[in-house]
Amino acid sequence: MKPSAFRYERPTDLQAALALLATGGDARILAGGQSLVPMMNYRLAQPACLIDINRVSDLDYIREDGDVIAIGALARHGAIKSSDLIKAHLPIVAEAYDWIAHAAVRNRGTLCGNLCHADAASEMPAIMQILEAELVLAKVGTTRTVAATEFFVGTYETAIAEDEMLTEVRIRKPAAGTGWGFEEVAMRRGDYAWCTVVATLEISDGNIVAPRIAIAGVNDCAARLGTVEGALTGKKPDASLFADVAATAAEAATPTENAAYKRDLIRALLPRVLNDAVERAG
Ligand SMILES: Cc1cc2nc3c(=O)[nH]c(=O)nc-3n(C[C@H](O)[C@H](O)[C@H](O)COP(=O)(O)OP(=O)(O)OC[C@H]3O[C@@H](n4cnc5c(N)ncnc54)[C@H](O)[C@@H]3O)c2cc1C
């Protein structure tokens, strides 16, 4: 199918883009177009106006800002995946990209577009939550910052308002010695997740410190597993502990489909992710 008719705007600076958003009238940002354009072609989205930000070149960056890595709205998945800064400080992000889409899609798609699209089976919403990323939302005359843990509200639903644009993702560099794990089961590498489990943690005096765990592809949006994090904190890494918390997480999940299978995946993947994180920690 073809999309329904829409107005097309191509601003060259952020303020012009925000001004267009502020005029209301069902306008949407066009970044990589890798999710929005198919949705428009299927007429699942019928925006009256597209604001193409691809010429707002100031938004195309991945940079160090003190102890924060800042990623602009036009940074493409492919650039993030191959960035030395990301590999050095956020290896889980670089590695996870092996599982996210294919080179052609990664060359156009953006991290910010991915987060705003908020597919429940997307990997980055889970990863941004365990990295405790902050999302900078701008509108005419003001900006606010929302924690990634507060941003995802449901399938394709986020905390962003209609007149706001996600301009930057800010991720504090993890403490030295932070271990991480990523596991996914999908139909094929590059497809959306049936189940993704991600974790970071530190080890101090042999005990688990600051565990952060999230799943995607199961519930209606990616989410942290607060109960599991609480159960692991201060404990020694141990196979039976990991099996217990995985069983708890599986029971607590609210899969939107294939519930028994998704719970099996959580039970299988979570201990592996925790083992990898412990191995990499310290
Ligand atoms: C074949 C294929 C396989 C894929 N596989 C995966 C996968 O395995 N995992 C995965 O996570 N994704 C996957 N994707 C999706 C891909 O990651 C997209 O690039 C991403 O979801 C959307 O990014 P985009 O820049 O293309 O956004 P667009 O498609 O341009 O926009 C998506 C939505 O976000 C809004 N938006 C975009 N940027 C902003 C902004 N800065 N501020 C406010 N709103 C904004 C748009 O208005 C729109 O509603 C796949 C896509 C394809 C085509």
Short mmCIF file of C-alpha atoms and ligand atoms in Angstrom, two decimals:
data_model
loop_
_atom_site.label_atom_id
_atom_site.label_comp_id
_atom_site.label_asym_id
_atom_site.label_seq_id
_atom_site.Cartn_x
_atom_site.Cartn_y
_atom_site.Cartn_z
CA MET A 1 0.00 0.00 0.00
CA LYS A 2 0.96 3.64 -0.28
CA PRO A 3 0.74 6.13 2.59
CA SER A 4 -2.14 8.53 2.83
CA ALA A 5 -1.39 12.11 1.79
CA PHE A 6 0.81 14.16 4.11
CA ARG A 7 2.59 17.49 4.17
CA TYR A 8 6.39 17.24 4.05
CA GLU A 9 8.70 19.67 5.84
CA ARG A 10 12.49 19.56 5.86
CA PRO A 11 13.89 22.03 8.39
CA THR A 12 17.63 22.60 8.64
CA ASP A 13 17.82 23.55 12.30
CA LEU A 14 16.37 22.30 15.56
CA GLN A 15 14.38 25.44 16.40
CA ALA A 16 12.60 25.28 13.04
CA ALA A 17 11.79 21.61 13.62
CA LEU A 18 10.39 22.38 17.09
CA ALA A 19 8.36 25.29 15.71
CA LEU A 20 6.79 22.97 13.16
CA LEU A 21 5.98 20.45 15.91
CA ALA A 22 4.39 23.24 17.97
CA THR A 23 1.89 24.06 15.24
CA GLY A 24 0.06 20.83 16.16
CA GLY A 25 -2.02 19.18 13.48
CA ASP A 26 -0.71 15.64 13.90
CA ALA A 27 2.88 16.21 12.84
CA ARG A 28 5.49 13.45 13.27
CA ILE A 29 9.28 13.51 13.21
CA LEU A 30 10.88 11.49 10.39
CA ALA A 31 14.35 10.25 11.40
CA GLY A 32 15.60 7.05 9.72
CA GLY A 33 12.10 6.20 8.53
CA GLN A 34 12.76 2.49 9.13
CA SER A 35 9.70 2.09 11.34
CA LEU A 36 7.55 5.09 10.51
CA VAL A 37 7.53 4.63 6.72
CA PRO A 38 6.41 0.97 6.84
CA MET A 39 3.73 1.93 9.36
CA MET A 40 2.56 4.70 7.02
CA ASN A 41 2.57 2.33 4.06
CA TYR A 42 0.37 -0.07 6.02
CA ARG A 43 -1.69 2.95 7.10
CA LEU A 44 -1.13 2.08 10.74
CA ALA A 45 0.15 5.66 11.00
CA GLN A 46 -1.41 8.50 9.01
CA PRO A 47 0.31 11.69 10.14
CA ALA A 48 -0.86 14.88 8.47
CA CYS A 49 2.68 16.28 8.40
CA LEU A 50 6.18 14.74 8.36
CA ILE A 51 9.03 16.80 9.79
CA ASP A 52 12.15 15.30 8.23
CA ILE A 53 15.08 16.08 10.56
CA ASN A 54 17.76 14.52 8.34
CA ARG A 55 19.17 17.94 7.43
CA VAL A 56 19.47 19.06 11.05
CA SER A 57 23.09 17.98 11.03
CA ASP A 58 23.79 19.43 14.51
CA LEU A 59 21.90 16.42 15.88
CA ASP A 60 24.29 13.89 14.34
CA TYR A 61 26.81 13.16 17.08
CA ILE A 62 28.12 10.65 19.60
CA ARG A 63 30.31 12.51 22.07
CA GLU A 64 31.87 12.49 25.49
CA ASP A 65 30.49 15.11 27.87
CA GLY A 66 32.50 14.65 31.07
CA ASP A 67 31.40 11.31 32.52
CA VAL A 68 28.44 11.10 30.17
CA ILE A 69 28.18 9.73 26.63
CA ALA A 70 25.75 11.91 24.68
CA ILE A 71 24.04 10.56 21.56
CA GLY A 72 22.16 12.99 19.30
CA ALA A 73 18.86 12.39 17.55
CA LEU A 74 20.47 11.76 14.17
CA ALA A 75 23.12 9.28 15.34
CA ARG A 76 22.44 6.15 13.28
CA HIS A 77 22.50 2.65 14.73
CA GLY A 78 25.47 1.82 12.48
CA ALA A 79 27.54 4.77 13.69
CA ILE A 80 26.82 3.90 17.32
CA LYS A 81 27.68 0.24 16.76
CA SER A 82 31.09 1.09 15.31
CA SER A 83 31.91 4.05 17.58
CA ASP A 84 35.16 3.61 19.55
CA LEU A 85 33.63 5.68 22.37
CA ILE A 86 30.68 3.30 22.62
CA LYS A 87 32.89 0.21 22.40
CA ALA A 88 35.13 1.56 25.18
CA HIS A 89 32.44 2.67 27.64
CA LEU A 90 29.20 0.96 26.64
CA PRO A 91 30.22 -2.42 25.18
CA ILE A 92 26.74 -3.86 25.79
CA VAL A 93 25.35 -1.30 23.33
CA ALA A 94 27.91 -2.12 20.63
CA GLU A 95 27.46 -5.88 21.08
CA ALA A 96 23.67 -5.75 21.17
CA TYR A 97 23.63 -4.16 17.73
CA ASP A 98 24.65 -7.52 16.27
CA TRP A 99 21.07 -8.52 17.12
CA ILE A 100 19.32 -5.36 15.95
CA ALA A 101 18.10 -5.27 12.36
CA HIS A 102 20.49 -5.56 9.39
CA ALA A 103 23.23 -3.30 8.05
CA ALA A 104 20.92 -1.49 5.59
CA VAL A 105 18.41 -0.70 8.34
CA ARG A 106 21.13 0.22 10.83
CA ASN A 107 22.64 2.64 8.30
CA ARG A 108 19.46 4.74 8.34
CA GLY A 109 17.70 3.98 11.63
CA THR A 110 18.52 6.07 14.69
CA LEU A 111 18.69 5.21 18.37
CA CYS A 112 16.32 8.08 19.19
CA GLY A 113 13.82 6.95 16.56
CA ASN A 114 14.04 3.44 17.93
CA LEU A 115 13.30 4.63 21.48
CA CYS A 116 10.41 6.88 20.35
CA HIS A 117 8.93 4.07 18.29
CA ALA A 118 8.94 1.95 21.51
CA ASP A 119 8.33 -1.45 20.00
CA ALA A 120 7.87 -3.91 22.88
CA ALA A 121 10.31 -6.30 21.16
CA SER A 122 13.08 -3.71 20.69
CA GLU A 123 16.34 -4.30 22.50
CA MET A 124 17.51 -0.72 23.12
CA PRO A 125 14.63 0.31 25.42
CA ALA A 126 15.72 -2.48 27.81
CA ILE A 127 19.40 -1.57 27.51
CA MET A 128 18.77 2.14 28.05
CA GLN A 129 16.87 1.27 31.23
CA ILE A 130 19.68 -0.77 32.77
CA LEU A 131 22.20 1.92 31.78
CA GLU A 132 19.88 4.44 33.47
CA ALA A 133 19.99 6.67 30.41
CA GLU A 134 18.38 10.08 30.52
CA LEU A 135 16.38 11.29 27.54
CA VAL A 136 16.36 14.98 26.67
CA LEU A 137 12.97 16.10 25.33
CA ALA A 138 12.83 19.53 23.72
CA LYS A 139 9.95 21.71 22.67
CA VAL A 140 9.77 25.37 21.74
CA GLY A 141 11.31 27.38 24.58
CA THR A 142 12.10 24.55 26.99
CA THR A 143 13.61 21.11 27.56
CA ARG A 144 13.04 18.44 30.16
CA THR A 145 14.88 15.24 30.98
CA VAL A 146 13.09 11.93 31.51
CA ALA A 147 14.72 8.78 32.88
CA ALA A 148 14.60 5.85 30.45
CA THR A 149 12.89 3.88 33.23
CA GLU A 150 9.99 6.38 33.09
CA PHE A 151 9.88 6.82 29.32
CA PHE A 152 8.32 3.55 28.14
CA VAL A 153 4.63 3.40 28.94
CA GLY A 154 3.31 0.60 26.69
CA THR A 155 3.57 -0.85 23.20
CA TYR A 156 4.36 2.10 20.90
CA GLU A 157 3.62 4.42 23.84
CA THR A 158 6.08 6.72 25.55
CA ALA A 159 6.11 9.72 27.86
CA ILE A 160 6.92 12.11 25.00
CA ALA A 161 4.32 14.81 24.28
CA GLU A 162 3.10 15.59 20.76
CA ASP A 163 5.02 18.87 20.63
CA GLU A 164 8.27 17.37 21.97
CA MET A 165 11.25 15.89 20.23
CA LEU A 166 13.87 13.55 21.69
CA THR A 167 17.06 15.45 20.97
CA GLU A 168 19.66 13.53 22.97
CA VAL A 169 20.25 10.35 24.95
CA ARG A 170 22.64 10.78 27.88
CA ILE A 171 24.31 7.74 29.42
CA ARG A 172 26.63 7.97 32.42
CA LYS A 173 29.75 5.87 31.86
CA PRO A 174 29.38 2.73 33.98
CA ALA A 175 31.76 2.37 36.93
CA ALA A 176 35.02 0.56 36.19
CA GLY A 177 34.51 -3.16 36.72
CA THR A 178 30.85 -3.18 35.73
CA GLY A 179 29.98 -6.52 34.15
CA TRP A 180 27.25 -6.98 31.61
CA GLY A 181 25.26 -9.70 29.88
CA PHE A 182 22.99 -9.80 26.85
CA GLU A 183 21.00 -12.79 25.61
CA GLU A 184 18.28 -12.94 23.01
CA VAL A 185 16.12 -15.47 21.25
CA ALA A 186 14.59 -14.28 17.98
CA MET A 187 13.40 -15.95 14.81
CA ARG A 188 16.70 -14.90 13.15
CA ARG A 189 19.55 -12.61 14.08
CA GLY A 190 18.40 -9.09 13.15
CA ASP A 191 14.74 -9.78 13.84
CA TYR A 192 12.83 -8.31 16.74
CA ALA A 193 13.25 -10.21 20.01
CA TRP A 194 11.03 -13.01 21.21
CA CYS A 195 12.83 -12.47 24.47
CA THR A 196 15.83 -10.31 25.32
CA VAL A 197 17.35 -10.31 28.80
CA VAL A 198 20.04 -7.77 29.72
CA ALA A 199 21.94 -7.05 32.91
CA THR A 200 24.75 -5.07 34.42
CA LEU A 201 26.24 -5.54 37.88
CA GLU A 202 29.33 -4.98 39.96
CA ILE A 203 31.06 -7.35 42.38
CA SER A 204 32.40 -6.07 45.67
CA ASP A 205 33.95 -8.38 48.30
CA GLY A 206 32.52 -11.28 46.32
CA ASN A 207 28.96 -9.92 46.54
CA ILE A 208 26.67 -8.56 43.84
CA VAL A 209 26.30 -4.79 43.88
CA ALA A 210 23.92 -2.58 41.88
CA PRO A 211 22.36 -5.28 39.70
CA ARG A 212 20.21 -3.85 36.93
CA ILE A 213 18.18 -6.26 34.86
CA ALA A 214 15.57 -5.75 32.16
CA ILE A 215 13.63 -7.81 29.66
CA ALA A 216 12.09 -6.98 26.30
CA GLY A 217 9.91 -8.87 23.86
CA VAL A 218 7.72 -10.33 26.58
CA ASN A 219 5.52 -7.73 28.29
CA ASP A 220 3.80 -4.77 26.61
CA CYS A 221 7.01 -2.77 26.93
CA ALA A 222 10.59 -3.28 28.05
CA ALA A 223 10.94 -3.07 31.82
CA ARG A 224 13.39 -3.42 34.70
CA LEU A 225 13.00 -6.43 37.01
CA GLY A 226 13.07 -4.60 40.35
CA THR A 227 12.18 -7.63 42.47
CA VAL A 228 14.97 -9.70 40.97
CA GLU A 229 17.44 -6.84 41.41
CA GLY A 230 16.46 -6.66 45.10
CA ALA A 231 16.85 -10.41 45.56
CA LEU A 232 20.38 -10.37 44.09
CA THR A 233 21.74 -7.31 45.87
CA GLY A 234 24.42 -8.16 48.42
CA LYS A 235 24.34 -11.89 47.60
CA LYS A 236 27.19 -14.09 46.39
CA PRO A 237 26.82 -15.17 42.76
CA ASP A 238 25.48 -18.69 42.83
CA ALA A 239 23.83 -21.02 40.30
CA SER A 240 20.89 -21.90 42.54
CA LEU A 241 20.29 -18.21 43.39
CA PHE A 242 20.28 -17.39 39.68
CA ALA A 243 17.85 -20.25 38.95
CA ASP A 244 15.56 -19.05 41.77
CA VAL A 245 15.46 -15.43 40.61
CA ALA A 246 14.91 -16.57 37.02
CA ALA A 247 11.91 -18.64 38.16
CA THR A 248 10.54 -15.64 40.06
CA ALA A 249 11.02 -13.38 37.03
CA ALA A 250 9.30 -15.90 34.76
CA GLU A 251 6.28 -16.12 37.07
CA ALA A 252 6.06 -12.34 37.43
CA ALA A 253 6.15 -11.75 33.66
CA THR A 254 2.94 -10.77 31.88
CA PRO A 255 3.60 -12.00 28.33
CA THR A 256 1.35 -10.55 25.66
CA GLU A 257 1.56 -13.84 23.68
CA ASN A 258 2.99 -17.38 23.91
CA ALA A 259 3.12 -17.06 27.70
CA ALA A 260 4.47 -20.50 28.59
CA TYR A 261 7.25 -20.30 25.98
CA LYS A 262 8.23 -16.74 26.96
CA ARG A 263 8.42 -17.79 30.61
CA ASP A 264 10.68 -20.70 29.60
CA LEU A 265 12.91 -18.25 27.75
CA ILE A 266 13.25 -16.04 30.83
CA ARG A 267 14.10 -19.08 32.97
CA ALA A 268 16.78 -20.14 30.46
CA LEU A 269 18.28 -16.76 29.55
CA LEU A 270 18.41 -14.91 32.86
CA PRO A 271 20.96 -17.22 34.57
CA ARG A 272 23.19 -17.06 31.46
CA VAL A 273 23.06 -13.27 31.43
CA LEU A 274 23.91 -13.10 35.13
CA ASN A 275 26.81 -15.54 34.73
CA ASP A 276 28.22 -13.48 31.85
CA ALA A 277 27.87 -10.27 33.86
CA VAL A 278 29.63 -11.80 36.87
CA GLU A 279 32.43 -13.12 34.64
CA ARG A 280 32.95 -9.68 33.09
CA ALA A 281 32.72 -7.79 36.39
CA GLY A 282 35.85 -6.69 38.14
C1 LIG B 1 13.75 -5.20 8.51
C2 LIG B 1 13.82 -4.46 9.81
C3 LIG B 1 14.28 -5.12 10.94
C4 LIG B 1 14.35 -4.45 12.16
N1 LIG B 1 14.80 -5.13 13.26
C5 LIG B 1 14.84 -4.51 14.45
C6 LIG B 1 15.29 -5.17 15.61
O1 LIG B 1 15.67 -6.34 15.59
N2 LIG B 1 15.28 -4.49 16.78
C7 LIG B 1 14.88 -3.18 16.85
O2 LIG B 1 14.89 -2.63 17.93
N3 LIG B 1 14.48 -2.53 15.76
C8 LIG B 1 14.44 -3.14 14.57
N4 LIG B 1 14.02 -2.45 13.47
C9 LIG B 1 13.60 -1.04 13.62
C10 LIG B 1 14.80 -0.09 13.48
O3 LIG B 1 15.62 -0.21 14.63
C11 LIG B 1 14.35 1.37 13.34
O4 LIG B 1 15.40 2.10 12.84
C12 LIG B 1 13.89 2.08 14.57
O5 LIG B 1 12.92 1.37 15.26
C13 LIG B 1 13.30 3.44 14.26
O6 LIG B 1 14.31 4.35 14.04
P1 LIG B 1 14.20 5.40 12.85
O7 LIG B 1 15.28 6.37 13.05
O8 LIG B 1 14.12 4.66 11.57
O9 LIG B 1 12.80 6.11 13.21
P2 LIG B 1 11.58 6.52 12.28
O10 LIG B 1 11.05 5.32 11.58
O11 LIG B 1 11.93 7.70 11.46
O12 LIG B 1 10.55 7.00 13.42
C14 LIG B 1 9.98 6.04 14.31
C15 LIG B 1 9.03 6.79 15.26
O13 LIG B 1 9.75 7.62 16.17
C16 LIG B 1 9.42 9.00 15.98
N5 LIG B 1 10.68 9.73 16.09
C17 LIG B 1 11.83 9.46 15.43
N6 LIG B 1 12.81 10.24 15.88
C18 LIG B 1 12.28 11.01 16.84
C19 LIG B 1 12.79 12.02 17.70
N7 LIG B 1 14.11 12.36 17.66
N8 LIG B 1 11.96 12.63 18.58
C20 LIG B 1 10.64 12.27 18.62
N9 LIG B 1 10.09 11.33 17.84
C21 LIG B 1 10.91 10.69 16.97
C22 LIG B 1 8.76 9.09 14.61
O14 LIG B 1 7.85 10.17 14.53
C23 LIG B 1 8.04 7.75 14.56
O15 LIG B 1 6.85 7.79 15.30
C24 LIG B 1 13.94 -3.10 12.25
C25 LIG B 1 13.48 -2.41 11.11
C26 LIG B 1 13.41 -3.10 9.90
C27 LIG B 1 12.90 -2.36 8.69
#
